[in-house]
Amino acid sequence: MSAYALASLLHEGKAKRVHATDRPDLVAVEFKDDATAFNALKKAQLSGKGWHNCQISALLFEQLASQDIPTHYRGLAEAEHGGNWMLVRPVRIIPIEVVIRNRAAGSLCRQMPIHAGTPLEPPLLDLYYKDDGLGDPLLTEARLERLALLTAEERADVERLAREVNTALVKVFDRVGLILVDFKIELGYTADGQLVVADEISPDTCRLWDRAVEDVNERILDKDRFRQDLGGVVEAYGQVLKRLQGVCPEPLIYR
Ligand code: 5GP
């Protein structure tokens, strides 16, 4: 018997559903097969995507935890749930998407005169206001201040934690021959006020290039395969998972 029971649906997003459990300190996240891009203008069902993103996120959250980087992750649900369920601590999500870019790609190349793949040292940190209705706009200093979502101290904590996450992720992906081009994370506060990494860390939220492949399309192992209609999306996610499994311990099952 599990140490928790699933309860009502709390929230349904584009890629995940969040369910309450019978314990106030635990919620269950179900990773869906729905793929969306361009603010949900493009949609598809990709069988196995949810499972892969759940497994990859579990491995990466455990890597972060092993380096004392706090996350909302508590463990995977038992296999009978299908491998696309994760138990996490409830958090109050800060409505800011933190993007860290180690190389130029995506929106940066559309908005600035910079070639895709150009290394960015130090990594560029961009903050976006998390609001689908507004298209997740890039924040300026003045707009961030106007929104008053964070104190100066909280903002410094957010940026410091995001950069620590980047350092840890760059290392683990480097060990498996992948370049972490950029990624988006979401952070939140637990009931006791701890700032933690929340949401997911997966090929849906990261750009990952195969270091050994030169072809600019073939090297892509992330959601850009879906965005750019390159095909082989779930197969690419499978490669990322397989490589990580080669260097990471088996993820915990929450019991
Ligand atoms: P860009 O600014 O180039 O669109 O995205 C930068 C990085 O953040 C990419 O790795 C991209 O996948 C991720 N990212 C930015 N916004 C979102 C978002 O709303 N959803 C997801 N899944 N990833 C995002």
CSV table of C-alpha atoms and ligand atoms in Angstrom, one decimal:
chain,number,residue,atom,x,y,z
A,1,MET,CA,0.0,0.0,0.0
A,2,SER,CA,1.2,3.5,-0.8
A,3,ALA,CA,2.0,6.1,1.8
A,4,TYR,CA,-0.5,8.4,0.1
A,5,ALA,CA,-3.7,8.3,-1.9
A,6,LEU,CA,-4.5,10.4,-5.0
A,7,ALA,CA,-7.2,13.0,-4.5
A,8,SER,CA,-8.7,15.7,-6.7
A,9,LEU,CA,-7.2,17.4,-9.8
A,10,LEU,CA,-5.8,20.8,-8.7
A,11,HIS,CA,-4.6,22.2,-12.0
A,12,GLU,CA,-4.2,21.1,-15.6
A,13,GLY,CA,-1.4,22.7,-17.6
A,14,LYS,CA,-0.3,22.2,-21.2
A,15,ALA,CA,2.0,19.3,-20.4
A,16,LYS,CA,1.1,18.2,-16.9
A,17,ARG,CA,-1.8,17.7,-14.4
A,18,VAL,CA,-1.3,18.4,-10.7
A,19,HIS,CA,-3.3,16.3,-8.3
A,20,ALA,CA,-3.8,16.6,-4.6
A,21,THR,CA,-3.1,13.7,-2.3
A,22,ASP,CA,-4.5,12.9,1.0
A,23,ARG,CA,-1.4,14.5,2.5
A,24,PRO,CA,-1.0,18.2,2.7
A,25,ASP,CA,2.7,18.0,2.2
A,26,LEU,CA,2.5,16.0,-1.1
A,27,VAL,CA,1.1,16.6,-4.5
A,28,ALA,CA,1.2,14.3,-7.5
A,29,VAL,CA,2.2,15.5,-11.0
A,30,GLU,CA,1.1,13.5,-14.0
A,31,PHE,CA,3.2,14.1,-17.2
A,32,LYS,CA,1.0,14.2,-20.3
A,33,ASP,CA,1.7,13.2,-23.9
A,34,ASP,CA,0.4,16.5,-25.2
A,35,ALA,CA,3.0,18.5,-27.1
A,36,THR,CA,2.4,22.2,-27.7
A,37,ALA,CA,4.6,24.9,-29.2
A,38,PHE,CA,4.3,28.6,-30.2
A,39,ASN,CA,2.0,29.3,-27.2
A,40,ALA,CA,-0.2,26.3,-28.0
A,41,LEU,CA,-0.8,27.3,-31.7
A,42,LYS,CA,0.8,24.0,-32.6
A,43,LYS,CA,-0.4,20.8,-30.8
A,44,ALA,CA,0.0,17.1,-31.1
A,45,GLN,CA,-0.1,13.9,-29.0
A,46,LEU,CA,3.2,12.2,-28.8
A,47,SER,CA,2.9,8.8,-27.3
A,48,GLY,CA,5.5,8.2,-24.6
A,49,LYS,CA,6.5,11.8,-24.3
A,50,GLY,CA,5.0,12.2,-20.8
A,51,TRP,CA,6.8,9.0,-19.6
A,52,HIS,CA,10.1,10.2,-20.9
A,53,ASN,CA,9.8,13.7,-19.5
A,54,CYS,CA,8.8,12.3,-16.1
A,55,GLN,CA,11.8,9.8,-16.0
A,56,ILE,CA,14.3,12.4,-17.2
A,57,SER,CA,13.0,15.1,-14.8
A,58,ALA,CA,13.3,12.6,-11.9
A,59,LEU,CA,17.0,11.8,-12.8
A,60,LEU,CA,17.8,15.5,-13.1
A,61,PHE,CA,16.0,16.5,-9.9
A,62,GLU,CA,18.0,13.8,-8.1
A,63,GLN,CA,21.2,15.1,-9.6
A,64,LEU,CA,20.4,18.6,-8.3
A,65,ALA,CA,19.5,17.2,-4.9
A,66,SER,CA,22.8,15.3,-4.7
A,67,GLN,CA,24.5,18.7,-5.1
A,68,ASP,CA,22.4,20.3,-2.4
A,69,ILE,CA,20.2,22.2,-4.8
A,70,PRO,CA,16.7,22.2,-3.4
A,71,THR,CA,13.8,21.0,-5.6
A,72,HIS,CA,10.2,20.1,-5.1
A,73,TYR,CA,10.8,16.5,-6.1
A,74,ARG,CA,10.1,13.7,-3.6
A,75,GLY,CA,10.2,10.6,-5.9
A,76,LEU,CA,8.5,8.8,-8.7
A,77,ALA,CA,5.1,7.1,-8.1
A,78,GLU,CA,5.0,3.3,-8.0
A,79,ALA,CA,5.2,1.7,-11.5
A,80,GLU,CA,1.6,0.6,-11.4
A,81,HIS,CA,0.7,4.3,-12.1
A,82,GLY,CA,2.5,3.9,-15.5
A,83,GLY,CA,5.8,5.7,-14.9
A,84,ASN,CA,4.6,9.2,-15.7
A,85,TRP,CA,3.7,10.3,-12.2
A,86,MET,CA,5.9,12.1,-9.8
A,87,LEU,CA,5.4,13.1,-6.2
A,88,VAL,CA,6.5,16.6,-5.3
A,89,ARG,CA,6.2,19.1,-2.4
A,90,PRO,CA,3.4,21.7,-2.9
A,91,VAL,CA,5.0,25.1,-3.9
A,92,ARG,CA,3.8,28.6,-4.6
A,93,ILE,CA,5.1,29.1,-8.1
A,94,ILE,CA,6.7,32.4,-8.8
A,95,PRO,CA,5.1,33.5,-12.1
A,96,ILE,CA,8.5,34.1,-13.7
A,97,GLU,CA,10.2,31.8,-16.2
A,98,VAL,CA,14.0,31.8,-15.7
A,99,VAL,CA,15.9,31.1,-18.9
A,100,ILE,CA,19.6,30.5,-18.9
A,101,ARG,CA,21.4,30.4,-22.2
A,102,ASN,CA,24.9,28.8,-22.6
A,103,ARG,CA,24.7,29.2,-26.4
A,104,ALA,CA,22.6,31.4,-28.6
A,105,ALA,CA,19.5,29.7,-30.1
A,106,GLY,CA,15.8,30.2,-30.4
A,107,SER,CA,14.3,33.5,-29.5
A,108,LEU,CA,17.7,35.1,-28.8
A,109,CYS,CA,18.7,34.6,-32.4
A,110,ARG,CA,15.4,36.0,-33.7
A,111,GLN,CA,15.7,39.1,-31.5
A,112,MET,CA,19.5,39.8,-31.6
A,113,PRO,CA,22.1,39.8,-34.3
A,114,ILE,CA,23.8,36.6,-33.1
A,115,HIS,CA,24.5,33.3,-34.8
A,116,ALA,CA,22.9,30.1,-33.5
A,117,GLY,CA,25.5,28.2,-31.4
A,118,THR,CA,27.6,31.2,-30.4
A,119,PRO,CA,28.9,30.4,-26.8
A,120,LEU,CA,27.6,32.9,-24.2
A,121,GLU,CA,30.1,33.4,-21.4
A,122,PRO,CA,29.0,34.1,-18.8
A,123,PRO,CA,25.7,32.4,-19.5
A,124,LEU,CA,22.9,34.8,-20.3
A,125,LEU,CA,20.0,34.9,-17.8
A,126,ASP,CA,16.6,36.1,-19.0
A,127,LEU,CA,13.4,36.5,-17.0
A,128,TYR,CA,10.0,36.2,-18.6
A,129,TYR,CA,6.6,36.9,-17.1
A,130,LYS,CA,4.7,33.6,-17.0
A,131,ASP,CA,1.4,34.4,-18.6
A,132,ASP,CA,0.2,32.4,-21.7
A,133,GLY,CA,-2.4,35.1,-22.4
A,134,LEU,CA,0.4,37.6,-22.8
A,135,GLY,CA,2.7,35.2,-24.6
A,136,ASP,CA,5.3,35.0,-21.7
A,137,PRO,CA,6.9,38.4,-22.4
A,138,LEU,CA,10.6,39.1,-21.7
A,139,LEU,CA,10.9,41.3,-18.7
A,140,THR,CA,12.9,44.5,-18.5
A,141,GLU,CA,14.3,45.7,-15.2
A,142,ALA,CA,11.7,48.4,-15.0
A,143,ARG,CA,8.8,46.0,-15.7
A,144,LEU,CA,10.1,43.5,-13.2
A,145,GLU,CA,10.2,46.3,-10.6
A,146,ARG,CA,6.7,47.5,-11.6
A,147,LEU,CA,5.3,43.9,-11.2
A,148,ALA,CA,6.8,43.8,-7.7
A,149,LEU,CA,6.7,40.0,-7.7
A,150,LEU,CA,10.0,39.7,-5.9
A,151,THR,CA,12.0,41.7,-3.4
A,152,ALA,CA,15.6,42.5,-4.5
A,153,GLU,CA,16.8,39.8,-2.1
A,154,GLU,CA,14.4,37.2,-3.5
A,155,ARG,CA,15.4,38.0,-7.0
A,156,ALA,CA,19.1,37.6,-6.1
A,157,ASP,CA,18.2,34.2,-4.6
A,158,VAL,CA,16.3,33.2,-7.7
A,159,GLU,CA,19.2,34.1,-10.0
A,160,ARG,CA,21.8,32.5,-7.8
A,161,LEU,CA,19.8,29.2,-7.7
A,162,ALA,CA,19.2,29.2,-11.4
A,163,ARG,CA,22.9,29.7,-12.1
A,164,GLU,CA,23.7,26.8,-9.7
A,165,VAL,CA,21.2,24.6,-11.6
A,166,ASN,CA,22.9,25.6,-14.8
A,167,THR,CA,26.3,24.7,-13.6
A,168,ALA,CA,25.0,21.3,-12.3
A,169,LEU,CA,23.1,20.5,-15.5
A,170,VAL,CA,25.9,21.5,-17.9
A,171,LYS,CA,28.1,19.1,-16.0
A,172,VAL,CA,25.8,16.1,-16.1
A,173,PHE,CA,24.9,16.6,-19.8
A,174,ASP,CA,28.5,17.1,-20.7
A,175,ARG,CA,29.3,13.7,-19.1
A,176,VAL,CA,26.8,12.1,-21.6
A,177,GLY,CA,28.0,14.0,-24.7
A,178,LEU,CA,25.2,16.5,-24.7
A,179,ILE,CA,25.5,20.3,-25.0
A,180,LEU,CA,23.0,22.1,-22.8
A,181,VAL,CA,22.3,25.1,-25.1
A,182,ASP,CA,19.6,26.7,-22.9
A,183,PHE,CA,16.7,25.9,-20.6
A,184,LYS,CA,13.8,27.3,-18.7
A,185,ILE,CA,13.0,26.6,-15.1
A,186,GLU,CA,10.3,27.6,-12.7
A,187,LEU,CA,10.9,28.2,-9.0
A,188,GLY,CA,8.6,28.4,-6.1
A,189,TYR,CA,8.4,28.7,-2.3
A,190,THR,CA,7.4,25.7,-0.1
A,191,ALA,CA,5.0,26.2,2.8
A,192,ASP,CA,8.0,26.7,5.1
A,193,GLY,CA,9.4,29.4,2.8
A,194,GLN,CA,12.2,27.5,1.1
A,195,LEU,CA,13.0,28.5,-2.5
A,196,VAL,CA,13.1,25.4,-4.6
A,197,VAL,CA,13.3,24.3,-8.3
A,198,ALA,CA,9.8,23.2,-9.4
A,199,ASP,CA,8.0,22.2,-12.6
A,200,GLU,CA,10.1,19.9,-14.8
A,201,ILE,CA,13.5,19.7,-16.4
A,202,SER,CA,13.3,17.8,-19.6
A,203,PRO,CA,13.8,18.0,-23.4
A,204,ASP,CA,10.5,20.0,-23.4
A,205,THR,CA,12.2,22.7,-21.4
A,206,CYS,CA,15.9,22.4,-22.4
A,207,ARG,CA,17.7,22.7,-25.7
A,208,LEU,CA,20.1,19.7,-26.0
A,209,TRP,CA,22.5,19.1,-28.8
A,210,ASP,CA,24.5,15.9,-29.5
A,211,ARG,CA,28.1,17.1,-29.2
A,212,ALA,CA,29.3,14.4,-31.7
A,213,VAL,CA,26.9,15.4,-34.5
A,214,GLU,CA,27.7,18.4,-36.7
A,215,ASP,CA,24.5,18.5,-38.8
A,216,VAL,CA,22.4,21.4,-37.3
A,217,ASN,CA,19.2,19.4,-37.4
A,218,GLU,CA,20.4,15.9,-36.6
A,219,ARG,CA,22.2,17.1,-33.4
A,220,ILE,CA,18.9,18.4,-31.9
A,221,LEU,CA,17.5,16.1,-29.1
A,222,ASP,CA,14.8,18.3,-27.7
A,223,LYS,CA,11.5,19.9,-28.3
A,224,ASP,CA,12.9,21.9,-31.3
A,225,ARG,CA,12.4,18.6,-33.2
A,226,PHE,CA,8.6,19.2,-32.7
A,227,ARG,CA,8.8,22.9,-33.2
A,228,GLN,CA,10.6,22.5,-36.5
A,229,ASP,CA,8.8,19.4,-37.7
A,230,LEU,CA,12.0,17.4,-37.7
A,231,GLY,CA,10.3,14.1,-36.6
A,232,GLY,CA,11.7,11.6,-34.2
A,233,VAL,CA,10.7,13.6,-31.1
A,234,VAL,CA,10.1,10.8,-28.6
A,235,GLU,CA,13.1,8.8,-30.1
A,236,ALA,CA,15.3,11.8,-29.3
A,237,TYR,CA,13.9,12.1,-25.8
A,238,GLY,CA,14.6,8.4,-25.5
A,239,GLN,CA,18.3,9.0,-26.4
A,240,VAL,CA,18.6,11.7,-23.7
A,241,LEU,CA,17.0,9.3,-21.1
A,242,LYS,CA,19.2,6.4,-22.1
A,243,ARG,CA,22.4,8.5,-21.8
A,244,LEU,CA,21.4,9.9,-18.4
A,245,GLN,CA,20.5,6.4,-17.1
A,246,GLY,CA,24.1,5.5,-18.0
A,247,VAL,CA,25.5,7.9,-15.4
A,248,CYS,CA,22.7,8.5,-12.9
A,249,PRO,CA,21.4,6.2,-10.2
A,250,GLU,CA,17.9,4.7,-10.6
A,251,PRO,CA,15.3,7.2,-9.5
A,252,LEU,CA,13.6,6.8,-6.1
A,253,ILE,CA,10.2,5.4,-5.9
A,254,TYR,CA,8.2,7.3,-3.3
A,255,ARG,CA,6.6,4.9,-0.7
B,1,5GP,P1,13.4,30.6,-26.3
B,1,5GP,O1,13.5,31.9,-25.6
B,1,5GP,O2,14.5,30.4,-27.3
B,1,5GP,O3,12.0,30.3,-26.9
B,1,5GP,O4,13.6,29.4,-25.2
B,1,5GP,C1,14.7,29.3,-24.4
B,1,5GP,C2,14.7,28.0,-23.7
B,1,5GP,O5,13.7,28.0,-22.7
B,1,5GP,C3,14.4,26.8,-24.5
B,1,5GP,O6,15.1,25.7,-24.0
B,1,5GP,C4,12.9,26.5,-24.4
B,1,5GP,O7,12.5,25.2,-24.5
B,1,5GP,C5,12.7,27.0,-22.9
B,1,5GP,N1,11.4,27.7,-22.8
B,1,5GP,C6,11.1,29.0,-22.8
B,1,5GP,N2,9.8,29.3,-22.6
B,1,5GP,C7,9.2,28.1,-22.4
B,1,5GP,C8,7.9,27.7,-22.2
B,1,5GP,O8,6.9,28.5,-22.1
B,1,5GP,N3,7.7,26.3,-22.1
B,1,5GP,C9,8.7,25.4,-22.3
B,1,5GP,N4,8.4,24.1,-22.2
B,1,5GP,N5,9.9,25.8,-22.5
B,1,5GP,C10,10.2,27.1,-22.6
